[in-house]
């Protein structure tokens, strides 16, 4: 069994190196030209980088030839570990097609189109620190969602970092997931060394594969890492040192960030009186049918951010409606939403929501069967991911977004939405009356205090005959019975309501909408068992860096690393279970979400008393 494990690790390391090699071979290579530099481009340099005019000239003409607004230049002698890190993050085949992909950078030179500079405030030639360079590169990528790329330049030599250690460079390249990737590398390397004692032959093969990765990836490609020999011979030592230091640095950076220090004091003040004030009085009856036949379905804690508090979901025996009871008060909503989708947790949410545009493209294609929008409002639009992707399908349409978070204004600034409204939808509906022919509420309605008011607001903002699109979790999805409180769609305390399809139909008709089509299998996201495995491990060892959590010693970090390393088979099993169930879910129409497309009726029924 151990031999099989280490055989799989060795094979995975070789495949990863071959994938990096393929990506290097797919990169653009900048060719020399004799023309002057294209005047419509500006240059951002990292501290210590030196680039002559011929390199800028060639890069700017390459950017113009390929119709690029951003071009990140990879020095041809980039050190091996940095090269592998960049190629792990960068997929040339999809980078320009994925409109919401986060920027990938080698951290040296960035060519910026003039019109992007004008919109973003970046002008001229600037040289900044490494941290500022990566931050600016990620920001500018949002202004050029499908016109950014990387290219190899044989005219640029990577500078020897002055005072910047390898783990810091790698941390900048990995960005928001640096701690995760450092932990993964450390865990694999430690497992291999343990294997030398319990399964020496196959573990030795895995160790050789680990050391051979730089050679497999780079030898014979346009990139010639200046430290290829030393990086190959000392690979495991380099990984152990850089990964361990990188994890410590990432944790210290989180804990000592000014925003985190300030937030710790604020949370301590808010929690002095406990969490009782965060809840409204318990409702004795069902908010949908008015009956008082209620029973507790799920009792749980906050499993994502691990903020204090206990939450109950109750179900009506008469109509089956599931809702949070007692519900969060206005103060409770403010407390539990703070730092969840923006603030301290914004980098993680940006990573999760922006990692894959396939989900958004799938939704847009599904919705295209029922509407050809002129003006579209995405309610609960967050950072504008769906609008950015949908714009590729309907380039002539106007896409606006509405959300409570600051992200919607940032989406407006970068052009992902045409206009971003920040606030509650019912408060803005009158000003938007009749403005839109399509309104979407994707994974939104379950978060709202009064879903009926939200749907009536949509009726107000839509034109007569306009299209409403609603996507919500499906409480009738059978694995939720097996996973209990670890089913990710419960998402307490953010999810306040759960609508079965019959209950959603009643609610839509009550609010002046005629359902046209229901889609379940197309809305399924196969992450139920994977997230349950992660929730179980995090319940045993919650993150310690959050400001509402007690401070922990370094021993807690060792315990958490050990738990997640030993618990990795559980995570892998969860992932495989989701993949195995996916064909059956599609075949049988099972789904953890469903979408409904409805048409606005001319007359809005009177509100239910």
XYZ file of C-alpha atoms in Angstrom:
609
model
C 0.000 0.000 0.000
C 2.844 2.405 0.869
C 4.663 1.485 -2.323
C 1.526 2.397 -4.269
C 1.287 5.737 -2.426
C 4.871 6.704 -3.241
C 4.508 5.451 -6.786
C 1.555 7.803 -7.209
C 3.556 10.694 -5.691
C 6.479 10.022 -8.083
C 4.163 9.865 -11.089
C 2.378 13.071 -10.016
C 5.705 14.916 -9.690
C 6.817 13.833 -13.169
C 3.461 14.740 -14.715
C 3.546 18.147 -13.015
C 7.033 18.811 -14.412
C 5.949 17.742 -17.903
C 2.928 20.034 -17.643
C 5.214 22.949 -16.726
C 7.426 22.075 -19.700
C 4.445 22.089 -22.020
C 3.374 25.465 -20.684
C 6.871 26.902 -21.163
C 6.891 25.653 -24.751
C 3.491 27.294 -25.325
C 4.634 30.709 -24.097
C 5.126 33.518 -26.576
C 8.762 34.378 -27.285
C 9.530 38.008 -28.053
C 11.377 38.544 -31.331
C 13.649 41.426 -32.236
C 12.302 44.248 -34.403
C 14.022 47.304 -35.861
C 11.204 49.785 -35.298
C 11.028 52.295 -32.470
C 9.061 51.496 -29.305
C 5.299 51.653 -29.647
C 4.314 54.962 -28.022
C 0.977 53.725 -26.675
C 2.581 51.489 -24.012
C 3.983 52.232 -20.553
C 6.370 50.183 -18.422
C 6.254 48.945 -14.841
C 9.545 47.615 -13.433
C 10.283 45.770 -10.213
C 13.005 47.111 -7.968
C 16.403 45.932 -9.212
C 15.186 45.225 -12.739
C 17.132 46.824 -15.575
C 15.652 46.850 -19.084
C 17.110 48.629 -22.098
C 15.115 50.381 -24.792
C 15.487 47.556 -27.308
C 13.765 45.122 -24.942
C 10.920 47.606 -24.345
C 10.647 48.201 -28.085
C 10.425 44.503 -28.924
C 7.956 43.793 -26.103
C 5.667 46.678 -27.001
C 5.520 45.601 -30.644
C 4.792 42.023 -29.543
C 1.927 43.321 -27.378
C 0.528 45.344 -30.259
C 0.882 42.449 -32.711
C -1.109 40.152 -30.426
C -3.623 42.862 -29.459
C -2.609 42.799 -25.793
C -3.192 45.470 -23.178
C -0.859 43.863 -20.629
C 2.268 41.832 -21.304
C 4.309 40.414 -18.428
C 7.893 39.621 -19.428
C 9.633 36.474 -18.173
C 13.443 36.798 -18.001
C 14.983 33.913 -19.910
C 17.247 33.009 -16.953
C 14.530 33.088 -14.267
C 15.649 30.893 -11.310
C 14.276 27.372 -11.377
C 11.972 27.512 -8.346
C 10.458 30.810 -9.493
C 10.041 29.413 -12.994
C 8.184 26.344 -11.709
C 5.999 28.564 -9.501
C 5.044 30.822 -12.422
C 4.196 27.844 -14.632
C 2.104 26.240 -11.898
C -0.006 29.402 -11.796
C -0.098 30.074 -15.555
C -1.950 28.113 -18.231
C -1.187 29.616 -21.666
C -4.064 27.747 -23.302
C -6.668 29.381 -21.034
C -5.130 32.539 -19.610
C -6.508 34.936 -22.213
C -9.805 33.050 -22.507
C -10.524 33.162 -18.776
C -11.775 36.718 -18.365
C -11.702 36.585 -14.555
C -8.357 34.828 -14.053
C -6.111 36.498 -11.499
C -2.898 37.946 -12.874
C 0.200 35.758 -13.059
C 3.529 37.550 -13.032
C 7.226 36.742 -13.065
C 7.717 39.937 -11.069
C 10.112 41.756 -13.383
C 8.666 43.873 -16.222
C 5.100 44.700 -17.242
C 4.095 46.428 -20.485
C 0.861 48.428 -20.036
C -1.321 49.820 -22.845
C -1.971 53.553 -22.689
C -5.780 53.294 -22.430
C -5.475 50.815 -19.527
C -3.118 53.239 -17.819
C -5.567 56.090 -18.309
C -8.487 54.114 -16.815
C -6.480 52.710 -13.915
C -4.395 55.785 -13.099
C -1.100 54.179 -14.180
C 1.027 56.425 -16.385
C 4.615 56.645 -17.588
C 7.513 54.409 -16.612
C 7.561 53.375 -12.944
C 9.916 51.288 -10.821
C 8.489 49.938 -7.570
C 9.208 47.379 -4.854
C 8.533 43.703 -5.509
C 5.395 43.666 -3.354
C 4.036 46.794 -5.056
C 4.846 45.312 -8.484
C 2.807 42.147 -7.895
C -0.056 44.117 -6.358
C -0.145 46.489 -9.331
C 0.058 43.611 -11.817
C -2.952 41.915 -10.221
C -4.894 45.165 -10.158
C -4.159 46.052 -13.786
C -5.161 42.563 -14.990
C -8.750 43.340 -13.960
C -8.774 46.227 -16.456
C -7.726 43.852 -19.260
C -9.710 40.668 -18.560
C -9.042 38.929 -21.885
C -6.134 40.932 -23.299
C -3.271 40.032 -20.968
C -0.522 37.450 -21.351
C 3.062 36.460 -20.495
C 6.020 36.228 -22.869
C 9.650 35.132 -22.657
C 12.310 37.742 -23.427
C 15.901 36.672 -24.076
C 16.971 40.306 -23.702
C 16.002 40.459 -20.035
C 18.171 39.005 -17.292
C 16.608 38.314 -13.929
C 18.388 40.402 -11.276
C 19.978 38.711 -8.289
C 17.546 39.645 -5.492
C 19.023 42.081 -3.006
C 17.668 41.307 0.456
C 14.672 39.419 -0.979
C 14.661 35.773 -0.010
C 13.354 32.942 -2.186
C 10.273 32.320 -0.031
C 9.324 35.987 -0.375
C 9.603 35.844 -4.162
C 7.598 32.623 -4.277
C 5.020 34.103 -1.909
C 4.489 37.021 -4.286
C 4.105 34.670 -7.273
C 1.654 32.370 -5.456
C -0.333 35.338 -4.179
C -3.426 34.526 -2.142
C -2.722 30.798 -1.948
C 0.925 31.008 -0.900
C 0.344 29.405 2.519
C -1.636 26.550 0.932
C 0.973 25.812 -1.750
C 3.879 26.086 0.678
C 2.078 23.664 3.007
C 1.438 21.238 0.150
C 5.091 21.294 -0.957
C 6.296 20.830 2.616
C 3.869 17.957 3.228
C 4.933 16.111 0.051
C 8.634 16.515 0.826
C 8.223 15.379 4.437
C 6.193 12.351 3.305
C 8.939 11.391 0.854
C 11.623 11.515 3.555
C 9.438 9.465 5.895
C 8.976 7.004 3.047
C 12.735 6.429 2.807
C 12.401 4.566 6.107
C 9.171 2.628 5.442
C 9.149 2.107 1.658
C 12.711 2.943 0.594
C 12.690 1.945 -3.076
C 9.514 3.701 -4.227
C 10.169 6.673 -1.933
C 13.634 7.019 -3.490
C 11.962 7.111 -6.890
C 9.694 9.915 -5.642
C 12.733 11.785 -4.291
C 14.515 11.486 -7.642
C 11.375 12.742 -9.413
C 11.226 15.719 -7.026
C 14.841 16.655 -7.758
C 14.434 16.109 -11.493
C 11.487 18.495 -11.871
C 13.551 21.592 -12.830
C 15.481 19.653 -15.506
C 12.358 17.988 -16.916
C 10.557 21.324 -17.086
C 13.276 23.617 -18.455
C 15.977 21.702 -20.326
C 15.719 22.357 -24.054
C 13.131 25.155 -23.753
C 13.550 28.910 -24.389
C 14.066 29.370 -20.633
C 17.546 28.739 -19.188
C 17.377 29.000 -15.367
C 20.683 30.348 -14.136
C 20.684 27.989 -11.148
C 19.459 24.845 -12.903
C 22.285 22.585 -11.647
C 22.212 23.700 -8.007
C 18.398 23.792 -7.956
C 18.315 20.190 -9.192
C 20.926 18.839 -6.773
C 19.593 20.678 -3.699
C 15.868 20.650 -4.530
C 14.531 18.943 -1.407
C 16.625 21.126 0.898
C 15.494 24.256 -0.940
C 11.821 23.209 -0.723
C 12.011 22.363 2.984
C 13.669 25.675 3.798
C 11.570 27.885 1.522
C 8.240 26.203 2.341
C 8.710 26.260 6.098
C 9.891 29.885 6.035
C 7.124 30.786 3.596
C 4.401 29.380 5.845
C 5.776 31.249 8.882
C 6.090 34.470 6.885
C 2.540 34.167 5.488
C 1.066 33.592 8.953
C 3.035 36.474 10.470
C 2.043 38.743 7.600
C -1.631 37.936 8.159
C -1.462 38.449 11.910
C 0.604 41.638 11.844
C -1.179 43.405 8.983
C -2.514 46.767 10.221
C -6.056 45.813 9.219
C -5.831 42.551 11.205
C -4.420 44.261 14.307
C -7.141 46.901 14.196
C -9.830 44.285 13.566
C -8.716 42.178 16.559
C -9.361 45.085 18.928
C -12.713 45.874 17.298
C -13.934 42.282 17.429
C -12.910 41.987 21.090
C -15.054 45.041 21.857
C -18.056 43.782 19.902
C -17.941 40.351 21.544
C -17.749 41.579 25.149
C -21.502 40.959 25.548
C -21.562 37.674 23.646
C -23.566 36.829 20.523
C -27.095 37.040 21.959
C -27.688 40.516 20.535
C -27.010 39.235 17.022
C -30.356 37.423 16.794
C -33.937 38.555 16.328
C -36.665 36.901 18.454
C -37.472 33.359 17.379
C -40.399 33.136 14.955
C -43.208 30.816 16.142
C -44.547 30.206 12.628
C -43.412 29.527 9.070
C -42.712 32.732 7.068
C -44.033 31.095 3.894
C -47.324 29.443 4.903
C -47.904 30.836 8.400
C -48.265 27.449 10.108
C -46.594 26.841 13.475
C -45.559 23.201 12.955
C -41.818 23.756 13.204
C -38.982 21.410 14.160
C -35.197 21.824 14.350
C -33.488 20.334 11.293
C -29.838 21.382 11.765
C -27.891 22.925 14.637
C -24.402 24.073 13.783
C -21.602 26.581 14.199
C -19.937 28.852 11.661
C -17.748 26.436 9.674
C -16.053 28.832 7.243
C -14.722 31.737 9.302
C -15.234 30.091 12.713
C -16.788 33.161 14.256
C -18.505 32.470 17.599
C -22.204 31.619 17.753
C -24.679 28.766 17.317
C -27.333 28.592 14.619
C -30.471 26.554 14.025
C -32.309 25.748 10.823
C -35.954 24.826 11.349
C -38.346 23.164 8.932
C -42.076 23.636 8.595
C -43.864 20.288 8.744
C -46.786 21.723 6.769
C -45.004 23.033 3.652
C -41.402 21.822 4.070
C -39.905 25.335 4.104
C -36.469 25.529 5.794
C -35.253 28.763 7.371
C -32.888 30.068 10.023
C -34.701 30.456 13.342
C -33.990 32.581 15.270
C -32.841 34.740 12.389
C -29.894 37.120 12.518
C -30.685 40.705 13.432
C -29.289 43.682 11.506
C -26.343 43.783 13.946
C -25.852 40.051 13.489
C -25.808 40.319 9.719
C -23.244 43.115 9.937
C -21.075 41.056 12.311
C -21.110 37.786 10.391
C -20.781 39.355 6.954
C -17.889 41.546 8.011
C -14.642 40.159 6.571
C -16.508 37.289 4.894
C -16.743 38.544 1.311
C -14.500 41.593 1.599
C -12.061 42.970 4.137
C -9.710 40.362 5.634
C -11.210 37.466 3.668
C -11.361 39.269 0.311
C -8.213 37.601 -1.122
C -9.564 34.100 -0.411
C -13.030 34.891 -1.808
C -11.440 36.429 -4.892
C -9.418 33.249 -5.347
C -12.444 30.936 -4.940
C -14.888 32.908 -7.084
C -12.401 33.890 -9.760
C -10.488 30.612 -10.109
C -12.699 29.148 -12.840
C -14.872 30.969 -15.342
C -16.455 27.730 -16.606
C -19.274 27.926 -14.040
C -20.195 31.450 -15.148
C -19.952 30.595 -18.861
C -22.182 27.566 -18.300
C -24.782 29.769 -16.621
C -24.626 32.393 -19.348
C -25.097 29.794 -22.102
C -28.043 28.298 -20.238
C -29.696 31.693 -19.798
C -29.084 32.604 -23.461
C -31.857 30.163 -24.413
C -34.397 32.463 -22.789
C -33.164 36.034 -23.241
C -31.150 38.360 -25.418
C -30.460 41.192 -22.999
C -30.227 44.878 -23.682
C -29.897 45.926 -20.031
C -29.059 43.334 -17.373
C -28.953 43.846 -13.592
C -27.114 41.212 -11.554
C -28.403 41.502 -7.974
C -25.912 40.247 -5.408
C -23.270 40.651 -8.092
C -20.331 40.683 -5.653
C -17.141 41.528 -7.539
C -18.807 41.336 -10.958
C -17.496 37.921 -12.022
C -20.677 36.763 -13.751
C -21.147 40.088 -15.559
C -17.540 40.050 -16.763
C -17.919 36.560 -18.227
C -21.433 37.161 -19.632
C -20.170 40.271 -21.424
C -18.142 37.925 -23.627
C -21.403 36.297 -24.776
C -23.366 39.560 -25.144
C -20.737 42.270 -25.879
C -23.360 44.851 -26.812
C -25.449 44.556 -23.644
C -25.251 46.815 -20.596
C -24.400 44.914 -17.411
C -25.034 46.577 -14.063
C -24.535 45.060 -10.639
C -25.921 45.588 -7.151
C -24.387 44.374 -3.914
C -23.754 45.358 -0.308
C -19.979 44.918 -0.562
C -17.357 47.348 -1.805
C -16.482 44.823 -4.498
C -19.297 46.042 -6.740
C -17.746 49.521 -6.920
C -14.375 47.975 -7.718
C -16.087 46.002 -10.495
C -17.419 49.285 -11.890
C -13.958 50.857 -11.728
C -12.362 48.008 -13.690
C -15.218 47.870 -16.224
C -16.546 44.442 -15.244
C -19.934 46.113 -14.721
C -21.127 49.308 -16.369
C -22.615 50.642 -13.151
C -22.379 49.293 -9.623
C -25.081 50.037 -7.051
C -24.134 49.480 -3.433
C -26.982 48.859 -1.023
C -30.189 46.884 -0.482
C -32.172 46.015 -3.613
C -35.635 46.986 -2.213
C -34.213 50.398 -1.265
C -33.004 50.992 -4.851
C -35.855 49.399 -6.802
C -38.048 52.480 -7.150
C -35.196 54.487 -8.695
C -34.583 51.629 -11.166
C -38.251 51.090 -12.113
C -38.611 49.574 -15.587
C -34.913 49.963 -16.421
C -34.001 46.331 -17.109
C -35.175 43.558 -19.380
C -33.179 40.909 -17.454
C -32.492 40.635 -13.717
C -30.461 37.786 -12.231
C -30.303 36.704 -8.598
C -27.591 34.034 -8.588
C -26.955 32.493 -5.165
C -28.489 35.610 -3.644
C -32.079 35.113 -2.513
C -31.138 32.667 0.247
C -29.027 35.420 1.862
C -31.826 37.973 2.155
C -33.949 38.812 5.192
C -37.208 39.116 3.224
C -37.132 37.178 -0.087
C -40.634 38.322 -1.024
C -39.566 41.985 -0.866
C -36.572 41.178 -3.075
C -38.756 39.537 -5.720
C -41.217 42.413 -5.646
C -38.277 44.792 -6.103
C -37.303 42.762 -9.184
C -40.866 43.116 -10.490
C -40.530 46.881 -10.112
C -37.134 47.145 -11.828
C -38.050 44.899 -14.787
C -39.862 45.953 -17.925
C -43.212 44.291 -18.613
C -42.469 40.793 -19.888
C -38.884 41.015 -18.611
C -36.921 37.944 -17.557
C -36.020 37.056 -13.975
C -33.321 34.442 -13.341
C -33.001 32.941 -9.862
C -30.462 30.345 -8.746
C -30.563 28.974 -5.185
C -29.380 25.906 -3.229
C -31.574 22.833 -3.572
C -32.577 21.559 -0.097
C -33.975 18.365 -1.679
C -30.510 17.222 -2.807
C -30.175 13.808 -1.100
C -26.478 13.907 0.027
C -27.357 16.703 2.439
C -28.984 14.043 4.651
C -25.721 12.084 4.678
C -23.435 15.084 5.260
C -25.557 16.702 7.965
C -24.268 20.041 9.195
C -21.163 19.667 7.014
C -23.140 20.142 3.785
C -21.633 23.301 2.362
C -24.940 24.737 1.127
C -26.205 25.202 4.681
C -23.500 27.900 4.978
C -24.572 29.220 8.334
C -25.256 31.917 9.248
C -25.274 33.569 5.790
C -27.991 31.374 4.252
C -31.300 32.324 5.878
C -33.807 30.538 3.600
C -33.985 27.293 1.610
C -36.589 26.939 -1.127
C -37.755 23.626 -2.518
C -38.921 23.896 -6.127
C -42.654 23.826 -5.176
C -42.108 26.530 -2.547
C -40.109 28.661 -4.972
C -42.932 28.419 -7.516
C -45.465 29.592 -4.914
C -43.246 32.527 -3.989
C -42.642 33.582 -7.591
C -46.340 33.540 -8.481
C -47.151 35.476 -5.322
C -44.702 38.166 -6.479
C -45.994 38.509 -10.046
C -43.800 36.065 -11.986
C -44.677 33.169 -14.249
C -42.035 30.377 -14.124
C -40.971 29.329 -17.617
C -38.275 26.704 -17.042
C -36.491 24.893 -14.233
C -32.903 23.668 -14.487
C -31.265 21.444 -11.886
C -28.527 19.315 -13.443
C -27.010 22.310 -15.265
C -26.632 24.154 -11.949
C -24.872 21.374 -10.045
C -21.419 22.156 -8.602
C -19.584 18.938 -7.578
C -17.981 20.000 -4.302
C -20.281 18.527 -1.630
C -18.015 15.801 -0.227
C -14.781 17.733 -0.796
C -16.000 20.705 1.228
C -17.412 18.386 3.908
C -13.953 16.824 4.322
C -12.369 20.266 4.640
C -15.034 21.386 7.126
C -14.374 18.310 9.285
C -10.615 18.938 9.367
C -11.086 22.656 10.021
C -13.466 21.825 12.878
C -10.587 19.960 14.567
C -8.086 22.728 13.822
C -9.663 26.082 12.872
C -7.430 28.788 11.369
C -5.729 30.762 14.114
C -5.006 33.985 12.246
C -8.554 35.380 12.283
C -8.819 38.321 14.721
C -11.866 36.874 16.525
C -9.958 33.660 17.252
C -7.661 33.289 20.294
C -3.951 33.618 19.584
C -2.069 30.324 19.392
C 1.543 29.231 19.893
C 3.723 27.675 17.215
C 2.755 24.233 18.547
C -0.780 24.808 17.265
C 0.659 25.417 13.797
C 2.531 22.098 13.992
C -0.668 20.334 15.087
C -2.682 21.907 12.267
C -0.082 21.054 9.634
C 0.114 17.445 10.899
C -3.671 17.080 10.931
C -4.118 18.344 7.379
C -1.198 16.243 6.127
C -2.572 13.061 7.680
C -6.111 14.074 6.702
C -5.242 14.592 3.033
C -6.614 11.119 2.094
C -9.997 12.258 3.442
C -9.883 15.330 1.191
C -8.844 13.235 -1.808
C -11.645 10.762 -1.062
C -14.131 13.638 -0.909
C -12.971 14.953 -4.275
C -13.152 11.508 -5.895
C -16.629 10.915 -4.460
C -17.872 14.171 -5.981
C -16.391 13.216 -9.365
C -17.886 9.707 -9.222
C -21.316 11.072 -8.338
C -21.253 13.774 -11.024
C -22.400 11.560 -13.963
C -25.204 10.095 -11.851
C -26.285 13.548 -10.717
C -26.468 14.675 -14.340
C -28.199 11.500 -15.477
C -30.853 11.545 -12.741
C -31.273 15.333 -12.632
C -29.954 15.616 -9.057
C -28.330 18.881 -8.093
C -27.179 20.876 -5.087
C -28.538 23.992 -6.860
C -31.316 24.762 -9.292
C -32.140 27.709 -11.516
C -35.543 29.020 -12.528
C -36.290 31.388 -15.412
C -39.484 33.388 -14.944
C -41.379 36.064 -16.880
C -42.679 39.252 -15.294
C -46.457 39.557 -15.337
C -48.042 42.941 -16.003
C -49.913 43.039 -12.690
C -48.216 42.692 -9.311
C -50.402 40.831 -6.796
C -51.122 42.508 -3.490
C -48.700 41.597 -0.676
C -49.809 38.775 1.609
C -50.966 40.014 4.979
